[in-house]
Short mmCIF file of C-alpha atoms in Angstrom, two decimals:
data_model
loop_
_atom_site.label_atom_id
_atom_site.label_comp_id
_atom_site.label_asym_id
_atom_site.label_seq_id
_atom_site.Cartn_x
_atom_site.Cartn_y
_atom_site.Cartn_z
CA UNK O 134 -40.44 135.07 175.40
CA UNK O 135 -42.31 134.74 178.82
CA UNK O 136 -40.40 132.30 181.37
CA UNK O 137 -42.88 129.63 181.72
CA UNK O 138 -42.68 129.40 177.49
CA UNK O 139 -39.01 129.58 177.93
CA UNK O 140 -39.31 126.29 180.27
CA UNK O 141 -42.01 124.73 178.21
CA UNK O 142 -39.85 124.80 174.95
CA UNK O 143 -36.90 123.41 176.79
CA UNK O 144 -38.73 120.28 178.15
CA UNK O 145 -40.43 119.82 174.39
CA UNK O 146 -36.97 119.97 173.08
CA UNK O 147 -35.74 118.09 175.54
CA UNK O 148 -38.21 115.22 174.57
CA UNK O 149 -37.94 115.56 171.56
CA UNK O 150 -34.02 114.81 172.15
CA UNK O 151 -35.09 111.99 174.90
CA UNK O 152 -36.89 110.42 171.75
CA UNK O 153 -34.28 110.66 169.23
CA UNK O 154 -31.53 109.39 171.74
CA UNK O 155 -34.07 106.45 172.25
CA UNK O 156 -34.20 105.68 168.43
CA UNK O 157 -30.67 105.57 168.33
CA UNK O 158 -30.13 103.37 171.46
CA UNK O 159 -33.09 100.86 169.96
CA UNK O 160 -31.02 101.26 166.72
CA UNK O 161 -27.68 100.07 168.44
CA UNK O 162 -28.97 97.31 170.39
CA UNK O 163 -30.62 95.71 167.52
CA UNK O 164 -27.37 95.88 165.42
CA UNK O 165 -25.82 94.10 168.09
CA UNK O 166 -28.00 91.68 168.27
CA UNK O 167 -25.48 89.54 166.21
CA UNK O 168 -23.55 89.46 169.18
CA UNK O 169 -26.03 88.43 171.42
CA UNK O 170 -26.99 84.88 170.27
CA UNK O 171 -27.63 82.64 173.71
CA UNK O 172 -27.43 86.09 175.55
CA UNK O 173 -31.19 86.44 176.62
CA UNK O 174 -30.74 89.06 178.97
CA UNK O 175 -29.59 91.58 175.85
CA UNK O 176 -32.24 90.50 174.09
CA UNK O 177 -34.35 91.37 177.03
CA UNK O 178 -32.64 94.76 177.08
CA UNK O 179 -32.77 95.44 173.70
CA UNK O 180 -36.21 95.09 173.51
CA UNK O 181 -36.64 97.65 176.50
CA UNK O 182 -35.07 100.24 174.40
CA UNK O 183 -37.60 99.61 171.53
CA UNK O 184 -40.05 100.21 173.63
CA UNK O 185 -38.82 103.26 175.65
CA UNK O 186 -37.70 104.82 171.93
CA UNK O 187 -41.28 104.06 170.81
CA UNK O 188 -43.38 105.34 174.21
CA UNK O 189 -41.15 108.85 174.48
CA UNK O 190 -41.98 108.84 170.09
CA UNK O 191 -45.72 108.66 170.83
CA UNK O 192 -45.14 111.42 173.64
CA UNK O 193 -43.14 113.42 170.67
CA UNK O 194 -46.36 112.64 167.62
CA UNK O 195 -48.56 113.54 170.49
CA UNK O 196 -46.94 117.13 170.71
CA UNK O 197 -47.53 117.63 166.86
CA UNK O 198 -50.34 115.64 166.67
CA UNK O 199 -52.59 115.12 169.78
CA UNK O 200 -53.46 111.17 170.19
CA UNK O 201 -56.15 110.34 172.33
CA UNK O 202 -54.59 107.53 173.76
CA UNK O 203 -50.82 108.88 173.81
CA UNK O 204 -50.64 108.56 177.72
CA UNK O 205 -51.78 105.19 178.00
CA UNK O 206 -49.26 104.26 175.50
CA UNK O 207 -46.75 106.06 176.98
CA UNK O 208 -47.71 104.48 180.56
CA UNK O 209 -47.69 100.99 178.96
CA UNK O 210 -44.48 101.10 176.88
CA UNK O 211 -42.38 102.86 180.16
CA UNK O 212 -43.41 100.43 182.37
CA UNK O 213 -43.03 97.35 180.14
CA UNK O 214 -39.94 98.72 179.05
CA UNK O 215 -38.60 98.62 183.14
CA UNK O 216 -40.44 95.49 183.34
CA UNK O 217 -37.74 94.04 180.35
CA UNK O 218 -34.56 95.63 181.93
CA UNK O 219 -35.44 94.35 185.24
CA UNK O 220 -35.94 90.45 183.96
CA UNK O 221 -32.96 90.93 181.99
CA UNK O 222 -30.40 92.28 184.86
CA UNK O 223 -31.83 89.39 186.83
CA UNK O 224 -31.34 86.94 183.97
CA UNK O 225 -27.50 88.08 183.68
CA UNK O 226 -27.16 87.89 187.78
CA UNK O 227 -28.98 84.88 188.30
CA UNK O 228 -30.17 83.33 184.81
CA UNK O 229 -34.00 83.04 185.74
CA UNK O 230 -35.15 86.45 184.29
CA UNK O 231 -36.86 84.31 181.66
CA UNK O 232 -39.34 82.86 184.35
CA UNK O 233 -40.60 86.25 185.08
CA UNK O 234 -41.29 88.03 181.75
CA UNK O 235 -44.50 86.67 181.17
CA UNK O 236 -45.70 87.66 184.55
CA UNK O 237 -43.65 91.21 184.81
CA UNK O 238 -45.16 92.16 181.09
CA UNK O 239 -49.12 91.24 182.44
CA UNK O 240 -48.32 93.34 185.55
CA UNK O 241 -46.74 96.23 183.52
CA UNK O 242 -49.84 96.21 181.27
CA UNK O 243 -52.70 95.52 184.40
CA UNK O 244 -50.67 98.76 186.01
CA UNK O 245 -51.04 100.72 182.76
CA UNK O 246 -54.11 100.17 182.10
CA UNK O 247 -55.81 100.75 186.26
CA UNK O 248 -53.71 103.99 186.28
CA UNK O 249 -55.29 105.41 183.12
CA UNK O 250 -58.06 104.69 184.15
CA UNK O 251 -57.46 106.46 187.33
CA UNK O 252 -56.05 109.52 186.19
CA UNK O 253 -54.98 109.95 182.36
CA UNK O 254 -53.46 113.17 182.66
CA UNK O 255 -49.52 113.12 181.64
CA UNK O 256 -48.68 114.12 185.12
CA UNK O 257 -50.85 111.76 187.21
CA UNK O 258 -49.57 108.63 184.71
CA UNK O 259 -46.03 109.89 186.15
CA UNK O 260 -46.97 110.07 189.33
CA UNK O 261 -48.41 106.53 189.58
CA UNK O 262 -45.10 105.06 186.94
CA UNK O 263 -42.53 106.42 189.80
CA UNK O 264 -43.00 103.75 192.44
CA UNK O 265 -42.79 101.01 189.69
CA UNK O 266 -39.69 102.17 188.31
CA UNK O 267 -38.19 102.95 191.13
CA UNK O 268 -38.77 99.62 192.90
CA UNK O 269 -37.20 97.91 189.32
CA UNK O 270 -34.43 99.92 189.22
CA UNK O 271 -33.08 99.50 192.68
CA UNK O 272 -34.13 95.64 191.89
CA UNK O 273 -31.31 95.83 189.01
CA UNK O 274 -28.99 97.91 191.04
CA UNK O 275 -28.76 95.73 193.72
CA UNK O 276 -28.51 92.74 190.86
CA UNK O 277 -25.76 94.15 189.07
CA UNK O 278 -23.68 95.83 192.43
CA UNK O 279 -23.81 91.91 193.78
CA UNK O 280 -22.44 89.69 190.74
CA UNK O 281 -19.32 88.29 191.30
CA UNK O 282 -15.96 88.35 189.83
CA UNK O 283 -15.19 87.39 187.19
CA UNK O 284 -18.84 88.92 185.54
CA UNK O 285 -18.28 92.23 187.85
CA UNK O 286 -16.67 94.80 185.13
CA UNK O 287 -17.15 98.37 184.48
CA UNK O 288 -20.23 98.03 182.83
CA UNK O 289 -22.12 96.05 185.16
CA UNK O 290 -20.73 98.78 187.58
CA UNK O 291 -22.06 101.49 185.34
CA UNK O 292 -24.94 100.42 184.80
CA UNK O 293 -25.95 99.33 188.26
CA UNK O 294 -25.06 103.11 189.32
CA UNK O 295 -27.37 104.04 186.76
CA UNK O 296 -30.17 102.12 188.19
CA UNK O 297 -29.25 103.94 191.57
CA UNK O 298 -29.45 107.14 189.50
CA UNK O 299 -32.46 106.49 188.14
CA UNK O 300 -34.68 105.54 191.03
CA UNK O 301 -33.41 108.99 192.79
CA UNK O 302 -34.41 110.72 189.73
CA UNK O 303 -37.59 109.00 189.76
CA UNK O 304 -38.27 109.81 193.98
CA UNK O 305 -37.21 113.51 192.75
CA UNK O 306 -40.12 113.82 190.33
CA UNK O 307 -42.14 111.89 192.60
CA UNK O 308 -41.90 114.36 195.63
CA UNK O 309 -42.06 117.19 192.67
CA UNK O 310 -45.48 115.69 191.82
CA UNK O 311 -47.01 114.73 195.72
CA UNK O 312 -46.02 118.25 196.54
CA UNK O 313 -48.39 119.96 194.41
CA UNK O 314 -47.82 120.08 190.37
CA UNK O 315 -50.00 123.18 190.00
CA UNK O 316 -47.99 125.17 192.11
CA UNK O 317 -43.75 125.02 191.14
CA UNK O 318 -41.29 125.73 193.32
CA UNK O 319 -38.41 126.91 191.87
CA UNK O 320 -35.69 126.60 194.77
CA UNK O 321 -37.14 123.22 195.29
CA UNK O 322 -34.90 120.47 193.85
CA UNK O 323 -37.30 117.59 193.07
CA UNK O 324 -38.61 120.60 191.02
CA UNK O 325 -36.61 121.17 189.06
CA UNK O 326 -35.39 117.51 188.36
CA UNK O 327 -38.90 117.46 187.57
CA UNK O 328 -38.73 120.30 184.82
CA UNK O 329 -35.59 119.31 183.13
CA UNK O 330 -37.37 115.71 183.41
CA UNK O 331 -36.41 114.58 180.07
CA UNK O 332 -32.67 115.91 179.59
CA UNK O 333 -32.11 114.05 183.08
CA UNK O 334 -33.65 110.53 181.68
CA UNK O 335 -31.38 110.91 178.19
CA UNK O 336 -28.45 111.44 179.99
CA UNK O 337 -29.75 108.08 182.07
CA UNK O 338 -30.62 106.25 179.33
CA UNK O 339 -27.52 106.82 177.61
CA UNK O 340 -25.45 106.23 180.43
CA UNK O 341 -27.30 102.66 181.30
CA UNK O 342 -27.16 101.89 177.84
CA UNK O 343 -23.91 102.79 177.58
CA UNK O 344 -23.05 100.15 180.79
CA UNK O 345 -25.51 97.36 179.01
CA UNK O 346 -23.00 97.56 175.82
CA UNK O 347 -20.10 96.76 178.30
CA UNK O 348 -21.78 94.38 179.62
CA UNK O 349 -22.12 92.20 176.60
CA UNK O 350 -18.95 93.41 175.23
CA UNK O 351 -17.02 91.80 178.50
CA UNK O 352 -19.13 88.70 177.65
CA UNK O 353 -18.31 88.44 174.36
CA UNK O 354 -14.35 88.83 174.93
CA UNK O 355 -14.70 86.31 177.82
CA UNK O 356 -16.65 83.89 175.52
CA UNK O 357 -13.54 84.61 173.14
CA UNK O 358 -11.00 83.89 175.48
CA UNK O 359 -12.58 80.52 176.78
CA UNK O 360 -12.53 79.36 173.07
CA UNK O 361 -9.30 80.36 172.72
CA UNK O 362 -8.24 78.51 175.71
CA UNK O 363 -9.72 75.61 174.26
CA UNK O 364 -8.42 75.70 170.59
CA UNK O 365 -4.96 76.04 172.47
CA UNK O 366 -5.67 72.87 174.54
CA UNK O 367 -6.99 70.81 171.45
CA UNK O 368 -4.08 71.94 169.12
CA UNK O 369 -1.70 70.93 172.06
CA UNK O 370 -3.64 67.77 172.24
CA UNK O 371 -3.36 66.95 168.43
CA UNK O 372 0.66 68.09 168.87
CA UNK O 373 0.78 65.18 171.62
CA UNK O 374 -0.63 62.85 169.72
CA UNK O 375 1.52 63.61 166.28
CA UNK O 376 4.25 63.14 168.43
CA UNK O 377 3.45 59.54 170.04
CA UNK O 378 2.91 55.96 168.19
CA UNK O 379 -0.90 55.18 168.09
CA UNK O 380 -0.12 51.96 169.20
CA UNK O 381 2.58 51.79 171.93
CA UNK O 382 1.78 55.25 173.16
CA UNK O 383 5.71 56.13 172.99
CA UNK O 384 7.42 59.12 171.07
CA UNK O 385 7.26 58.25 167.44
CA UNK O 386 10.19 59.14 164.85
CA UNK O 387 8.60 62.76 164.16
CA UNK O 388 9.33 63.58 167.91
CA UNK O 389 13.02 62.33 167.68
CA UNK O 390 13.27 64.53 164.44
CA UNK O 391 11.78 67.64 165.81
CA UNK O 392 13.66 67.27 169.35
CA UNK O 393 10.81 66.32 171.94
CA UNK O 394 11.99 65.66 174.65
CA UNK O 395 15.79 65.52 173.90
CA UNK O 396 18.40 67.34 176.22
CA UNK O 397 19.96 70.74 174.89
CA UNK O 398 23.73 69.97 176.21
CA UNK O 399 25.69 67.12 177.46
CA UNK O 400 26.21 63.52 176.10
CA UNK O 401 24.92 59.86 176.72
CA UNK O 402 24.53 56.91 175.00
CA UNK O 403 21.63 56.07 171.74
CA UNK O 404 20.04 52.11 171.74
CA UNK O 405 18.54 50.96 168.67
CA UNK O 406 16.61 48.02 169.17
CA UNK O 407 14.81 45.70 166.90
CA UNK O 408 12.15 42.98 167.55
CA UNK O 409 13.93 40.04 164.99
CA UNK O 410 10.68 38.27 165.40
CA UNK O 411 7.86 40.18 164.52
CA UNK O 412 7.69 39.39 160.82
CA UNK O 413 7.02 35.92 161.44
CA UNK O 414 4.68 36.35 164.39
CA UNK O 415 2.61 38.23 162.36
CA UNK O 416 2.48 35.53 159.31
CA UNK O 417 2.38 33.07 161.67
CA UNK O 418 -0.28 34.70 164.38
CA UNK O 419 -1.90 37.67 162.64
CA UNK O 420 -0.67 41.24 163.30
CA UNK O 421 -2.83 41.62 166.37
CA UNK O 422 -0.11 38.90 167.82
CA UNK O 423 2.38 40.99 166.64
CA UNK O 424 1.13 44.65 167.76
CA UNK O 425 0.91 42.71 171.52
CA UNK O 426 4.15 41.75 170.86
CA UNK O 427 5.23 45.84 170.41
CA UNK O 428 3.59 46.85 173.41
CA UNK O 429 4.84 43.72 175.75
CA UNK O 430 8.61 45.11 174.52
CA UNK O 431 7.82 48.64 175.88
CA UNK O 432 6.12 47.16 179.47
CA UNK O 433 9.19 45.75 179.61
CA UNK O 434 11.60 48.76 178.91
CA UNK O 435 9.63 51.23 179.62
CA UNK O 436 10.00 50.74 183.13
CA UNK O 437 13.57 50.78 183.83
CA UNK O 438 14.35 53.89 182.01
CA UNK O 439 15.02 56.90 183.84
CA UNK O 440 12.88 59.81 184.31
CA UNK O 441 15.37 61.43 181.46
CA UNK O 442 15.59 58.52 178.76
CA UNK O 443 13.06 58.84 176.12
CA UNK O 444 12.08 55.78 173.92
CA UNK O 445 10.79 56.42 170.76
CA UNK O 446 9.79 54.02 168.42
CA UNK O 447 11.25 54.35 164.96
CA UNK O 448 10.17 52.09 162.34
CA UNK O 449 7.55 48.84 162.46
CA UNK O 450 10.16 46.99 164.64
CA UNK O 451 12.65 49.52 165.36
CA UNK O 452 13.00 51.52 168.52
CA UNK O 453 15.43 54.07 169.90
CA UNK O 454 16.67 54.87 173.28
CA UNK O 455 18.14 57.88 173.97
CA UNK O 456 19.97 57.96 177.50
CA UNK O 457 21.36 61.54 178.69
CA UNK O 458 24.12 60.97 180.60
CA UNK O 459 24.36 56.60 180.06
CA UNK O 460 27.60 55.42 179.11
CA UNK O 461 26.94 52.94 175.91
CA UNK O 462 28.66 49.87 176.65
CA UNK O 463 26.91 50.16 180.32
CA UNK O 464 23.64 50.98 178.95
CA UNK O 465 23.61 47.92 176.44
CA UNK O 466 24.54 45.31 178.89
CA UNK O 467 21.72 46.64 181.24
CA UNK O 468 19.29 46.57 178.66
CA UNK O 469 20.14 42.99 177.09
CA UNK O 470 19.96 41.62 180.46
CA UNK O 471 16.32 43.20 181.43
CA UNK O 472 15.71 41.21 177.58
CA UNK O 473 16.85 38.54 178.47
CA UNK O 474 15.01 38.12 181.78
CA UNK O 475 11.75 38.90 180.62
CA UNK O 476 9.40 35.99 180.64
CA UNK O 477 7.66 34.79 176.84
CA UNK O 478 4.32 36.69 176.54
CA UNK O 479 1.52 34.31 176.75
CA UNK O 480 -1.00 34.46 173.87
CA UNK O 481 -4.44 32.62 175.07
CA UNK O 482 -6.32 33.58 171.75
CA UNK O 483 -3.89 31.72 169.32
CA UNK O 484 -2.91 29.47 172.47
CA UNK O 485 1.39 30.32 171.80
CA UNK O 486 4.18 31.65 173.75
CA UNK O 487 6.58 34.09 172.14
CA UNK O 488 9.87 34.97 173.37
CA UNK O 489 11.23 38.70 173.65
CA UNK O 490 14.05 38.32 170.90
CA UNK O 491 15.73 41.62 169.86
CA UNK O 492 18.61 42.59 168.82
CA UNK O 493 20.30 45.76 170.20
CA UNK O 494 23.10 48.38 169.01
CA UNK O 495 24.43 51.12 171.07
CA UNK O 496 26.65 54.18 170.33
CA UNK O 497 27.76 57.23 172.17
CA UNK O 498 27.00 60.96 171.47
CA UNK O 499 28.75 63.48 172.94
CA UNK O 500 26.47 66.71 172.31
CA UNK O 501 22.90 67.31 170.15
CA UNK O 502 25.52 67.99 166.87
CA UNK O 503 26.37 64.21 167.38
CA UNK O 504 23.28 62.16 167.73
CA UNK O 505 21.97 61.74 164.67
CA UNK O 506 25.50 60.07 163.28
CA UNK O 507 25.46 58.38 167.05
CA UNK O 508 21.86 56.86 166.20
CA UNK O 509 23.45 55.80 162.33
CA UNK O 510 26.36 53.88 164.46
CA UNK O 511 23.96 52.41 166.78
CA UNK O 512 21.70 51.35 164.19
CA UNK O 513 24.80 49.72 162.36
CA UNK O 514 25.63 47.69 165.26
CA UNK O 515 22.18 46.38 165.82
CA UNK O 516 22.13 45.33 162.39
CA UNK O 517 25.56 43.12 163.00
CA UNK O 518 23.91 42.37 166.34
CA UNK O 519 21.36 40.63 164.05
CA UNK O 520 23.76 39.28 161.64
CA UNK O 521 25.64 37.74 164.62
CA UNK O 522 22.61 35.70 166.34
CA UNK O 523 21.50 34.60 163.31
CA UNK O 524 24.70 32.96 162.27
CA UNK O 525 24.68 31.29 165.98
CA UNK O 526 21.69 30.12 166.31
CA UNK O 527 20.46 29.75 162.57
CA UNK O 528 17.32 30.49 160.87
CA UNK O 529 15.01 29.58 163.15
CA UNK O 530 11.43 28.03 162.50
CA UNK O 531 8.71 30.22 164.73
CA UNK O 532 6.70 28.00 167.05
CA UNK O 533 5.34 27.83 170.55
CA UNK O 534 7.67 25.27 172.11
CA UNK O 535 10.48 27.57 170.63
CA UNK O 536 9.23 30.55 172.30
#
């Protein structure tokens, strides 16, 4: 077989390749398209290999087939094509591709249709595509090489050296072509860059494809991670808030159960604490008296404790203390007194004073093994605590004078 045959078969096979490796690409970036939801720059790109897949096709049919308007076709889905992968590199770097397909596809087409008209020939449609693409794809180089960490990844590195790739490809053929198509020069590079024209742009194409899928990838995992991050964040939210009373804002009897917040060694002393009143206020004033009543008790205690006591509340009127480190008998006698100190709380809206009245048990613990029987003891001498000021001062009636 005669050289120039030889050559000739190479490049049709080689097209023939460059279209099949299009199809496939077109293929891929549609079933990813999934993946791509609020990702408009993949779209962007994913239609660009439709297009490139279906201009190199017509060039393919055309071999077989001769189509009189194969070239224009060709012209028109290339360019549009470069115009779609450069609005979508600048919609990934900067997020205003969108603004410019409109304009980039009418230019693409105006281009197509002026250079066809110029010189329809397969070789003069090149010549006149080369400064486009080569002006797009250092455009999306110089995109890609400048987006910062954390969107800078292999494939935005990949594909931006494709881009570079490409438009030195694309000033090869173009010197090929200036120089003087009817006469080759083998020892000529942009020559033969310009024979072996097609195997050069699959390997391209597959490479920037092959970046573009990275690219969205990384996204994608990113994306993942942030909502991760944030499922961790609202699951540690919703912990907190099993963990605290809804109304006081203090560690509820859950926490105390499962351990927030409680030391892993030493002793200290447990308070159990009861409001004797709050039964009656609530009868007597409605619950919302009696909820203010709750939270006045902990703006009272809450206060004085120590960066290591925690104060959980443990029943309706019940609340425990547990103080690392206190000594018991200490730890009572400082609490009654900050009791007994603290001023009635003033209720404007059912115009009646009540009086902080609880009654308070303490025990000591001497390790975690212990508390739980400590908090039983404590709870056993608040309850004789009770027993005690009700036999001194009586059964008393709830009113505001008394409070």
């Amino acid at each position: 077989m005669p050289p120039d045959q030889v050559i000739k078969l190479i490049a049709t096979i080689g097209l023939a390749s460059q279209g099949a490796a299009g199809l496939l690409l077109a293929l891929l970036f549609f079933l990813l398209r999934p993946y791509a939801v609020g990702r408009r720059y993949f779209l962007k790109w994913a239609n660009a290999w439709v297009l490139i897949a279906a201009a190199v096709g017509v060039l393919v049919w055309s071999e077989a087939a001769p189509v009189p308007t194969a070239n224009f076709l060709y012209q028109l889905g290339k360019l549009t094509a470069f115009a779609l992968l450069f609005c979508g590199t600048l919609e990934y770097a900067r997020s205003i591709g969108h603004r410019l397909v409109l304009p980039m596809v009418a230019a693409a087409a105006v281009w197509a249709a002026i250079t066809f008209r110029l010189d329809p020939s397969l070789v003069g449609l090149m010549m006149w595509q080369a400064p486009a693409v080569i002006l797009m794809s250092l455009g999306g180089a110089w995109l890609l090489l400048n987006v910062k960490p954390p969107r800078r990844n292999i494939g935005v590195i990949i594909s931006g050296g494709m881009f570079i790739l490409i438009a030195v490809t694309w000033t090869l053929y173009l010197i090929a072509l200036l120089d003087d198509p009817a006469t080759p020069a083998p020892d000529s590079i942009a020559w033969l860059a310009f024979r072996y024209d097609a195997w050069l742009d699959l390997i391209l194409d597959v490479l920037l494809a092959f970046g573009m899928v990275l690219i969205l990838l990384d996204d994608v995992r990113r994306e993942a991670e942030a909502a991760h991050d944030e499922l961790n964040a609202a699951h540690a939210q919703l912990q907190e808030e099993a963990m605290r009373d809804s109304l006081t804002r203090v560690l509820n009897r859950r926490a105390f159960n499962e351990g927030v917040g409680l030391n892993s060694d030493g002793g200290g002393a447990v308070l159990v604490c009861d409001l004797d009143d709050l039964k009656e206020v609530n009868d007597n004033y409605g619950h919302k008296s009696g909820d203010k009543l709750l939270k006045y008790f902990v703006s009272i205690v809450q206060p004085r404790l120590r960066s290591g006591d925690k104060l959980y509340r443990f029943g309706g009127d019940e609340f425990l203390m547990v103080l690392p480190h206190a000594d018991a008998a200490d730890a009572l006698t400082r609490i009654e007194s900050v009791l007994a100190k603290a001023p009635p709380l003033r209720l404007t809206d059912v115009d009646a004073s009540l009086g902080l009245n609880v009654s308070v048990g303490a025990s000591a613990y001497d390790g975690p093994m212990s508390l739980h029987e400590a908090v039983v003891r404590a709870d056993n001498a608040m309850y004789e605590c009770k027993r005690q000021r009700k036999l001194e001062f009586g059964v008393r009636e709830l009113s505001a004078p008394d409070y």
